[in-house]
Coordinates of C-alpha atoms and ligand atoms in Angstrom, one line a residue:
X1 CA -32.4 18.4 59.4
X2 CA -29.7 15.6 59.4
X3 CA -30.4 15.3 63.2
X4 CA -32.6 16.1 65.3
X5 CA -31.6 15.6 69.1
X6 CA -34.8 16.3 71.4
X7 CA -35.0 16.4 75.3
X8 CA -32.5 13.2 75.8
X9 CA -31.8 12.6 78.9
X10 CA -29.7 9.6 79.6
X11 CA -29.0 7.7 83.5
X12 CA -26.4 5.5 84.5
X13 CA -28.3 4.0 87.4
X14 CA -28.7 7.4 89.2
X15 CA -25.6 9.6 87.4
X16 CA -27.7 11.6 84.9
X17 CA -24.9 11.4 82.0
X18 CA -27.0 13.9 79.5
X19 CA -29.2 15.9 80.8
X20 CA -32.2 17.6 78.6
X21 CA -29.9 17.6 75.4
X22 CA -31.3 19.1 72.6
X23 CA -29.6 20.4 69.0
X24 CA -29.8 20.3 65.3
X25 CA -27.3 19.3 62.3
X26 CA -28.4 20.4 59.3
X27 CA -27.0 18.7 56.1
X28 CA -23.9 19.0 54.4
X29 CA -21.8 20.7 57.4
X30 CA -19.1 19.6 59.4
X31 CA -20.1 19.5 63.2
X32 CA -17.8 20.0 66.0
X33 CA -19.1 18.4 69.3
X34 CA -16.7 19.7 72.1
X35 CA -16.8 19.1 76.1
X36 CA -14.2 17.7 78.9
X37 CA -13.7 14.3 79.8
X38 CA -17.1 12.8 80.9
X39 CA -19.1 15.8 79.5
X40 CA -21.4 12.9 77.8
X41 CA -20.0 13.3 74.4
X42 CA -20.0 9.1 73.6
X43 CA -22.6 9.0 75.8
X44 CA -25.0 11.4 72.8
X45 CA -22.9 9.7 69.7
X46 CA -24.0 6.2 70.9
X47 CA -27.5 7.1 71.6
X48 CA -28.2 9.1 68.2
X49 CA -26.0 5.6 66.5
X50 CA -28.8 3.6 68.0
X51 CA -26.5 1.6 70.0
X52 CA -27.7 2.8 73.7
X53 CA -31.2 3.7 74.0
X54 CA -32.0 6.7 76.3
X55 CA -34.1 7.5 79.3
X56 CA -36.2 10.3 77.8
X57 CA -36.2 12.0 74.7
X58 CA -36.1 11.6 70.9
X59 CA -33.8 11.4 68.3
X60 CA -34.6 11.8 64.6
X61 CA -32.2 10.9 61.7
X62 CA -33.2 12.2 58.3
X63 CA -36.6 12.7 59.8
X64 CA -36.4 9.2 61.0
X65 CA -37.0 8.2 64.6
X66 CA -33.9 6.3 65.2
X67 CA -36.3 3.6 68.2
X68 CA -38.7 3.0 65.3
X69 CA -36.4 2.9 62.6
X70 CA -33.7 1.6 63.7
X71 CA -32.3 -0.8 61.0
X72 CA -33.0 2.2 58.3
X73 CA -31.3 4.6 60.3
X74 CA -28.0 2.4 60.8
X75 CA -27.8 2.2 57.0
X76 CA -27.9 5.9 56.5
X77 CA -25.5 6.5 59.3
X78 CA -21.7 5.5 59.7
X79 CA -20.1 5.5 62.9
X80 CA -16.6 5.1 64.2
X81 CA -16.7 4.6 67.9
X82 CA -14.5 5.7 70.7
X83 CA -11.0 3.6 70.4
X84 CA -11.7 2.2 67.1
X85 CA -12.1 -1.0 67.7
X86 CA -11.3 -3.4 64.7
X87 CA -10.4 -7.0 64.5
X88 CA -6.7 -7.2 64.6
X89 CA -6.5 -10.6 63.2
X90 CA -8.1 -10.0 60.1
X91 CA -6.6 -8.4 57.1
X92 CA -7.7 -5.0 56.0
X93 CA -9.8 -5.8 52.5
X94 CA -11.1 -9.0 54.4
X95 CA -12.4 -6.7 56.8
X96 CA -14.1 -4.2 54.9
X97 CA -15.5 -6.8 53.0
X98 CA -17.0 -8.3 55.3
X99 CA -18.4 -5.3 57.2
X100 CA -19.9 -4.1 53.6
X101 CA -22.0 -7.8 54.3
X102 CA -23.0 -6.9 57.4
X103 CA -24.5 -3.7 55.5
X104 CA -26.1 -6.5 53.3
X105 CA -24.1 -5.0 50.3
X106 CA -24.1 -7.6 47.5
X107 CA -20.9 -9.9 47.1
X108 CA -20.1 -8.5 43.8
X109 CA -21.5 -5.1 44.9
X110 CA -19.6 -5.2 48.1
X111 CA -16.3 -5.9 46.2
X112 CA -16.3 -2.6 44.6
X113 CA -17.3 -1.4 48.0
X114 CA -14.6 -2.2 49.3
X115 CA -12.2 -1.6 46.2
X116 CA -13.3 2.4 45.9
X117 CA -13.0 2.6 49.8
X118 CA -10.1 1.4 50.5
X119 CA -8.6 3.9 47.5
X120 CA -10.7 7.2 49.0
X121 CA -8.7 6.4 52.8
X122 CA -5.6 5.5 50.9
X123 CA -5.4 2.1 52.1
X124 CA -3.7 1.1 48.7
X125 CA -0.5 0.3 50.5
X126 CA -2.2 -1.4 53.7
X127 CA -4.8 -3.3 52.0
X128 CA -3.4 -7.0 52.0
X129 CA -1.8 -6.2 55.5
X130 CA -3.5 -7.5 58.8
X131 CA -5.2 -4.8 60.9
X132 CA -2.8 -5.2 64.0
X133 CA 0.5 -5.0 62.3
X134 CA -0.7 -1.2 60.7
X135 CA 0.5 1.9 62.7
X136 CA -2.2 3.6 64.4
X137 CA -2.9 6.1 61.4
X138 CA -3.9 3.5 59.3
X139 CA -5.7 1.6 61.8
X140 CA -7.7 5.1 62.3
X141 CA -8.0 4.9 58.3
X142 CA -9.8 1.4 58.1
X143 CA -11.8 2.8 60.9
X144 CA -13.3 5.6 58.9
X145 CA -13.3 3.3 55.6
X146 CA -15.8 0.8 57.4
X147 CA -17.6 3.5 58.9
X148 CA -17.9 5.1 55.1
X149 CA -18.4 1.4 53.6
X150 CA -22.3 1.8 52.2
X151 CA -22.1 5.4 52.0
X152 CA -24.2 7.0 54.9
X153 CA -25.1 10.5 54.6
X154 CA -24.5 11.0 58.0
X155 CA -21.0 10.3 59.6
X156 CA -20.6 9.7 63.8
X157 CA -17.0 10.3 64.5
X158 CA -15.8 9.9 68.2
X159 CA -12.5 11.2 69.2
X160 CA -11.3 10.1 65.5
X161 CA -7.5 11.6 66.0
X162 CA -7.1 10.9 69.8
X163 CA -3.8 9.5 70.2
X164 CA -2.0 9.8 66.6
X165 CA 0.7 11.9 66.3
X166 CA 0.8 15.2 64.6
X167 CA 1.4 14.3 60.9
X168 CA -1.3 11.3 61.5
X169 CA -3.4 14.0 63.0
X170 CA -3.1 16.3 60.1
X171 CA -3.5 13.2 57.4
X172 CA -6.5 11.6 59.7
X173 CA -8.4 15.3 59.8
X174 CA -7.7 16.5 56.0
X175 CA -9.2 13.1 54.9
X176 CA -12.6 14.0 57.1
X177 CA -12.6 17.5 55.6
X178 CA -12.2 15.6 52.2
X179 CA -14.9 13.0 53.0
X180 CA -16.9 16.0 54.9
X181 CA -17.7 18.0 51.5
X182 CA -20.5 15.4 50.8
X183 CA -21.6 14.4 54.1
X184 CA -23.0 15.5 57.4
X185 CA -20.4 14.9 59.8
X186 CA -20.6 14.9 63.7
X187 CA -17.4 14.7 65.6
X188 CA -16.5 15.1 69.0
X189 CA -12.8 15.9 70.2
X190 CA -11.5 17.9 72.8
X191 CA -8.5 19.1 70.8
X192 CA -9.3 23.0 69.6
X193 CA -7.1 23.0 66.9
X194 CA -9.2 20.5 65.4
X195 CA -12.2 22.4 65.6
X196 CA -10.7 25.9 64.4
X197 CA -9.3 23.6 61.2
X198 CA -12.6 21.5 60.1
X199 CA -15.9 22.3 61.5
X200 CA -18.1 25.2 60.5
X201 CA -20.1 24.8 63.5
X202 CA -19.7 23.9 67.3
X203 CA -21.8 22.2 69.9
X204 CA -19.9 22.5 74.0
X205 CA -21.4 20.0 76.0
X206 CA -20.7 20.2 80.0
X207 CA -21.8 18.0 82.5
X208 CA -24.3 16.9 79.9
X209 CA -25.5 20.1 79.4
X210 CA -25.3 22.1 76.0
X211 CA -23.3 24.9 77.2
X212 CA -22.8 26.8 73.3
X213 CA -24.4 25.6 70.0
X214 CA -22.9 28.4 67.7
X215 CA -21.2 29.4 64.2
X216 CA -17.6 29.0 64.8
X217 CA -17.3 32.6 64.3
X218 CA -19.8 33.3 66.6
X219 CA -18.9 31.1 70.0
X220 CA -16.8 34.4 71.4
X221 CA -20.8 35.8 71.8
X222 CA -21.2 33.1 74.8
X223 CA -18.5 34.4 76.9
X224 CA -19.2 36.2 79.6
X225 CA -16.0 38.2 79.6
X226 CA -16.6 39.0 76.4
X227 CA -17.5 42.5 77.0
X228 CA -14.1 42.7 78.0
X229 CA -11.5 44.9 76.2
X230 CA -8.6 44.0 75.8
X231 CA -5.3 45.4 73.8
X232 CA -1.6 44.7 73.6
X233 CA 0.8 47.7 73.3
X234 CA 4.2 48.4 72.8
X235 CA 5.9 51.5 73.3
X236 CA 9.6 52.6 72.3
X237 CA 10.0 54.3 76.2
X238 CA 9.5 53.3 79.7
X239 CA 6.2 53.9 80.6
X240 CA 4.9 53.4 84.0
X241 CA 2.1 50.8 85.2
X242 CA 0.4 54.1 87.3
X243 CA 0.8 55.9 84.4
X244 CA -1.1 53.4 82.2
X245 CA -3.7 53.2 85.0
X246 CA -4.7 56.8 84.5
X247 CA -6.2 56.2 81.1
X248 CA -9.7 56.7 80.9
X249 CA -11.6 53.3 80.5
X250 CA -8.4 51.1 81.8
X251 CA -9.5 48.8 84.9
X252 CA -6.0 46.5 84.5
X253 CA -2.5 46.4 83.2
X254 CA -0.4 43.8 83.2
X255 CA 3.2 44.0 81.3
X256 CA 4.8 41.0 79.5
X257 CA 8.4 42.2 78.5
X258 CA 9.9 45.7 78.5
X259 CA 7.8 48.6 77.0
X260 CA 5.1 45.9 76.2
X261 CA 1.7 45.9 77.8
X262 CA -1.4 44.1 78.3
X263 CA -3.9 46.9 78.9
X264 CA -7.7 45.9 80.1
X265 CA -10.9 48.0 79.9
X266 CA -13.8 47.7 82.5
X267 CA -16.6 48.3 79.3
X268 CA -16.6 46.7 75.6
X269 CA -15.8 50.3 74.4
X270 CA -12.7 50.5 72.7
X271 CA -9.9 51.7 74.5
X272 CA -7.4 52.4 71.8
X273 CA -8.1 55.7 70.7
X274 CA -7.3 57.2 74.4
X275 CA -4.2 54.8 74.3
X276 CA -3.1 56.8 71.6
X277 CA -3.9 60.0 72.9
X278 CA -2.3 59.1 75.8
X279 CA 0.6 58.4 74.1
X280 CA 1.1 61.7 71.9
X281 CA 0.1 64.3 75.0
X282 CA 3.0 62.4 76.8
X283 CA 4.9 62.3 73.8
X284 CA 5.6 58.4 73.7
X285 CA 6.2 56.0 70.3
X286 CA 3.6 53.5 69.8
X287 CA 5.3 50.7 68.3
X288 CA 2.2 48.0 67.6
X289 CA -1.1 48.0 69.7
X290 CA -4.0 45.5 68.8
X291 CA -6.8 44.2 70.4
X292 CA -6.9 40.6 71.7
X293 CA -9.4 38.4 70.2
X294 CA -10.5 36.0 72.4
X295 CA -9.5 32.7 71.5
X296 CA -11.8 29.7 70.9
X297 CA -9.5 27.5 73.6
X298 CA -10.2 30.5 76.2
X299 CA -14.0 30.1 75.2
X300 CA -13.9 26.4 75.6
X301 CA -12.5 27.0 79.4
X302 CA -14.4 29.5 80.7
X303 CA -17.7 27.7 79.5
X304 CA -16.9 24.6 80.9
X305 CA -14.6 25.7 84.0
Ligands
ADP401 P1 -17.2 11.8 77.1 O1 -17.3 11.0 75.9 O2 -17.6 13.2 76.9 O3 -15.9 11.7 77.8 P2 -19.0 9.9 78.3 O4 -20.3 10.0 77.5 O5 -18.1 8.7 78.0 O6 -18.2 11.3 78.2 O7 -19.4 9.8 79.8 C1 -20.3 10.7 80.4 C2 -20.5 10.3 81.9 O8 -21.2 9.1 82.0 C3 -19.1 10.0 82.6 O9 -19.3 10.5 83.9 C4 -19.0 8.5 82.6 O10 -18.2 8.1 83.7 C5 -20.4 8.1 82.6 N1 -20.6 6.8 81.9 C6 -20.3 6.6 80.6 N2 -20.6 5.3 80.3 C7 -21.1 4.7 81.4 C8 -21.6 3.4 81.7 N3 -21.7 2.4 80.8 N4 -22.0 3.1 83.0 C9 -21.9 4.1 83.9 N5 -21.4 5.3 83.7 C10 -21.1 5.6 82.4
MG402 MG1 -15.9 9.9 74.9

């Protein structure tokens, strides 16, 4: 296991921020750690980064316990924190540099660092520029390069695209899925779209409670409504909401433009095949019927309404 998250609990004064957390990352995937506002997600990052110690519970980082190993386990972790925050006075290669001596990388060593980094977040452009006068993607970029610097195997990303705008967004997340391949990357976001483009896996936390640790394939299994049919259908003809009713297995219709239904079942049996026979005893076209998957985004609300 990459990480190891056991029992934390974490208090701030008598607000219980995390509460009994536990998961595991195994190597080598890209992990996506969802929840609200306040749901404790930078609460767990800087805990498992070392940088907050909890109230209870253990943490292990490549099979190290991150309160006894703690210098170790910074060097095999890389972090970019909530907000990014970076010295604006300082130029970008300056800056790198000297984070890759705070990792107690080499001068000559660190050069290179810095040199190979700065070409992998494609900084090339930026590098002799100072930190505040870049746009906000490229800030985000010398963000990730110092967290990638001394080449953790484990990557800490906190809200890394919150507030770039949509081409940053794409730029920022195809650069983490590039960086990802080699890694084990954890990263928190509250942006679905993000999830459903990078990360294999998913971890919802709610009130600082794991609500879903799940394949992303899999997270429709923790719905409760789940069991819920439901199917879309259009017909060429007027057909009445009483009418629909009738259908054996059909608790709720609902239409959203002429001849165009949303049609509910009460069981998880599938109600399209008396749809249909509806349809030919009363002689009426089916244009298109499918069945609704339930989206991720409708997951993510109902878990953590
Ligand atoms: P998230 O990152 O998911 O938005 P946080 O981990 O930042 O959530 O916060 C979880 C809860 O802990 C929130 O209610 C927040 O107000 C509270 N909290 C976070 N940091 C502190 C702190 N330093 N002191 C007191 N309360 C805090
Ligand atoms: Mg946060």
């Amino acid at each position: 296991m990459s990480i190891s998250v056991k029992g934390i609990t974490k208090l701030y004064g008598k607000q219980k921020a995390l509460d009994n957390v536990s998961f595991e990352i195994s190597s080598g995937e890209i992990f996506g750690f969802l929840g609200p506002n306040g749901a404790g997600k930078s609460t767990m990052m800087k805990i498992i980064t070392g940088y907050i110690p909890p109230s209870s519970g253990e943490v292990y980082v490549n099979n190290l316990d991150i309160l006894n190993n703690s210098i170790e386990v910074k060097r095999q972790i890389g972090y970019l924190p909530e907000n990014n925050p970076l010295y604006l006075d300082m130029y970008v290669s300056e800056y790198l540099q000297f984070v890759a001596k705070l990792y107690k990388i080499k001068s000559g060593e660190a050069n290179k660092c810095t040199k190979e980094i700065i070409s992998k977040t494609g900084l090339l452009p930026e590098q002799n520029k100072k930190i505040g006068a870049l746009s906000k993607g490229y800030r985000q970029r010398v963000g990730l390069a110092q967290a990638l610097i001394h080449n953790p195997s484990v990557l800490i990303l906190d809200e890394p695209t919150s507030g770039l705008d949509p081409n940053q967004i794409v730029e920022i997340r195809n650069l983490i899925a590039e960086v990802g391949k080699e890694k084990t990357v954890l990263l928190s976001t509250h942006i679905m779209q993000e999830v459903e483009a990078i990360c294999k896996r998913i971890i919802i936390i709610n009130n600082g409670k794991i609500v879903a640790d799940s394949s992303k394939d899999d997270l429709h299994k923790y719905s409760i409504s789940e069991s819920i049919q439901t199917v879309i259908v259009e017909f060429s003809t007027t057909v009445s909401r009483d009418e629909l009713l009738k259908i054996k297995g059909v608790n709720k219709v609902q239409g959203i433009k002429q001849n165009k239904w949303i049609v509910e079942g009460n069981t998880n049996n599938d109600i399209r095949p008396e749809i249909f026979q509806f349809a030919v005893k009363h002689n009426y076209t089916v244009l298109s019927m499918q069945q609704k998957e339930m989206s991720l985004e409708q997951v993510f609300q109902e878990l953590t309404k």
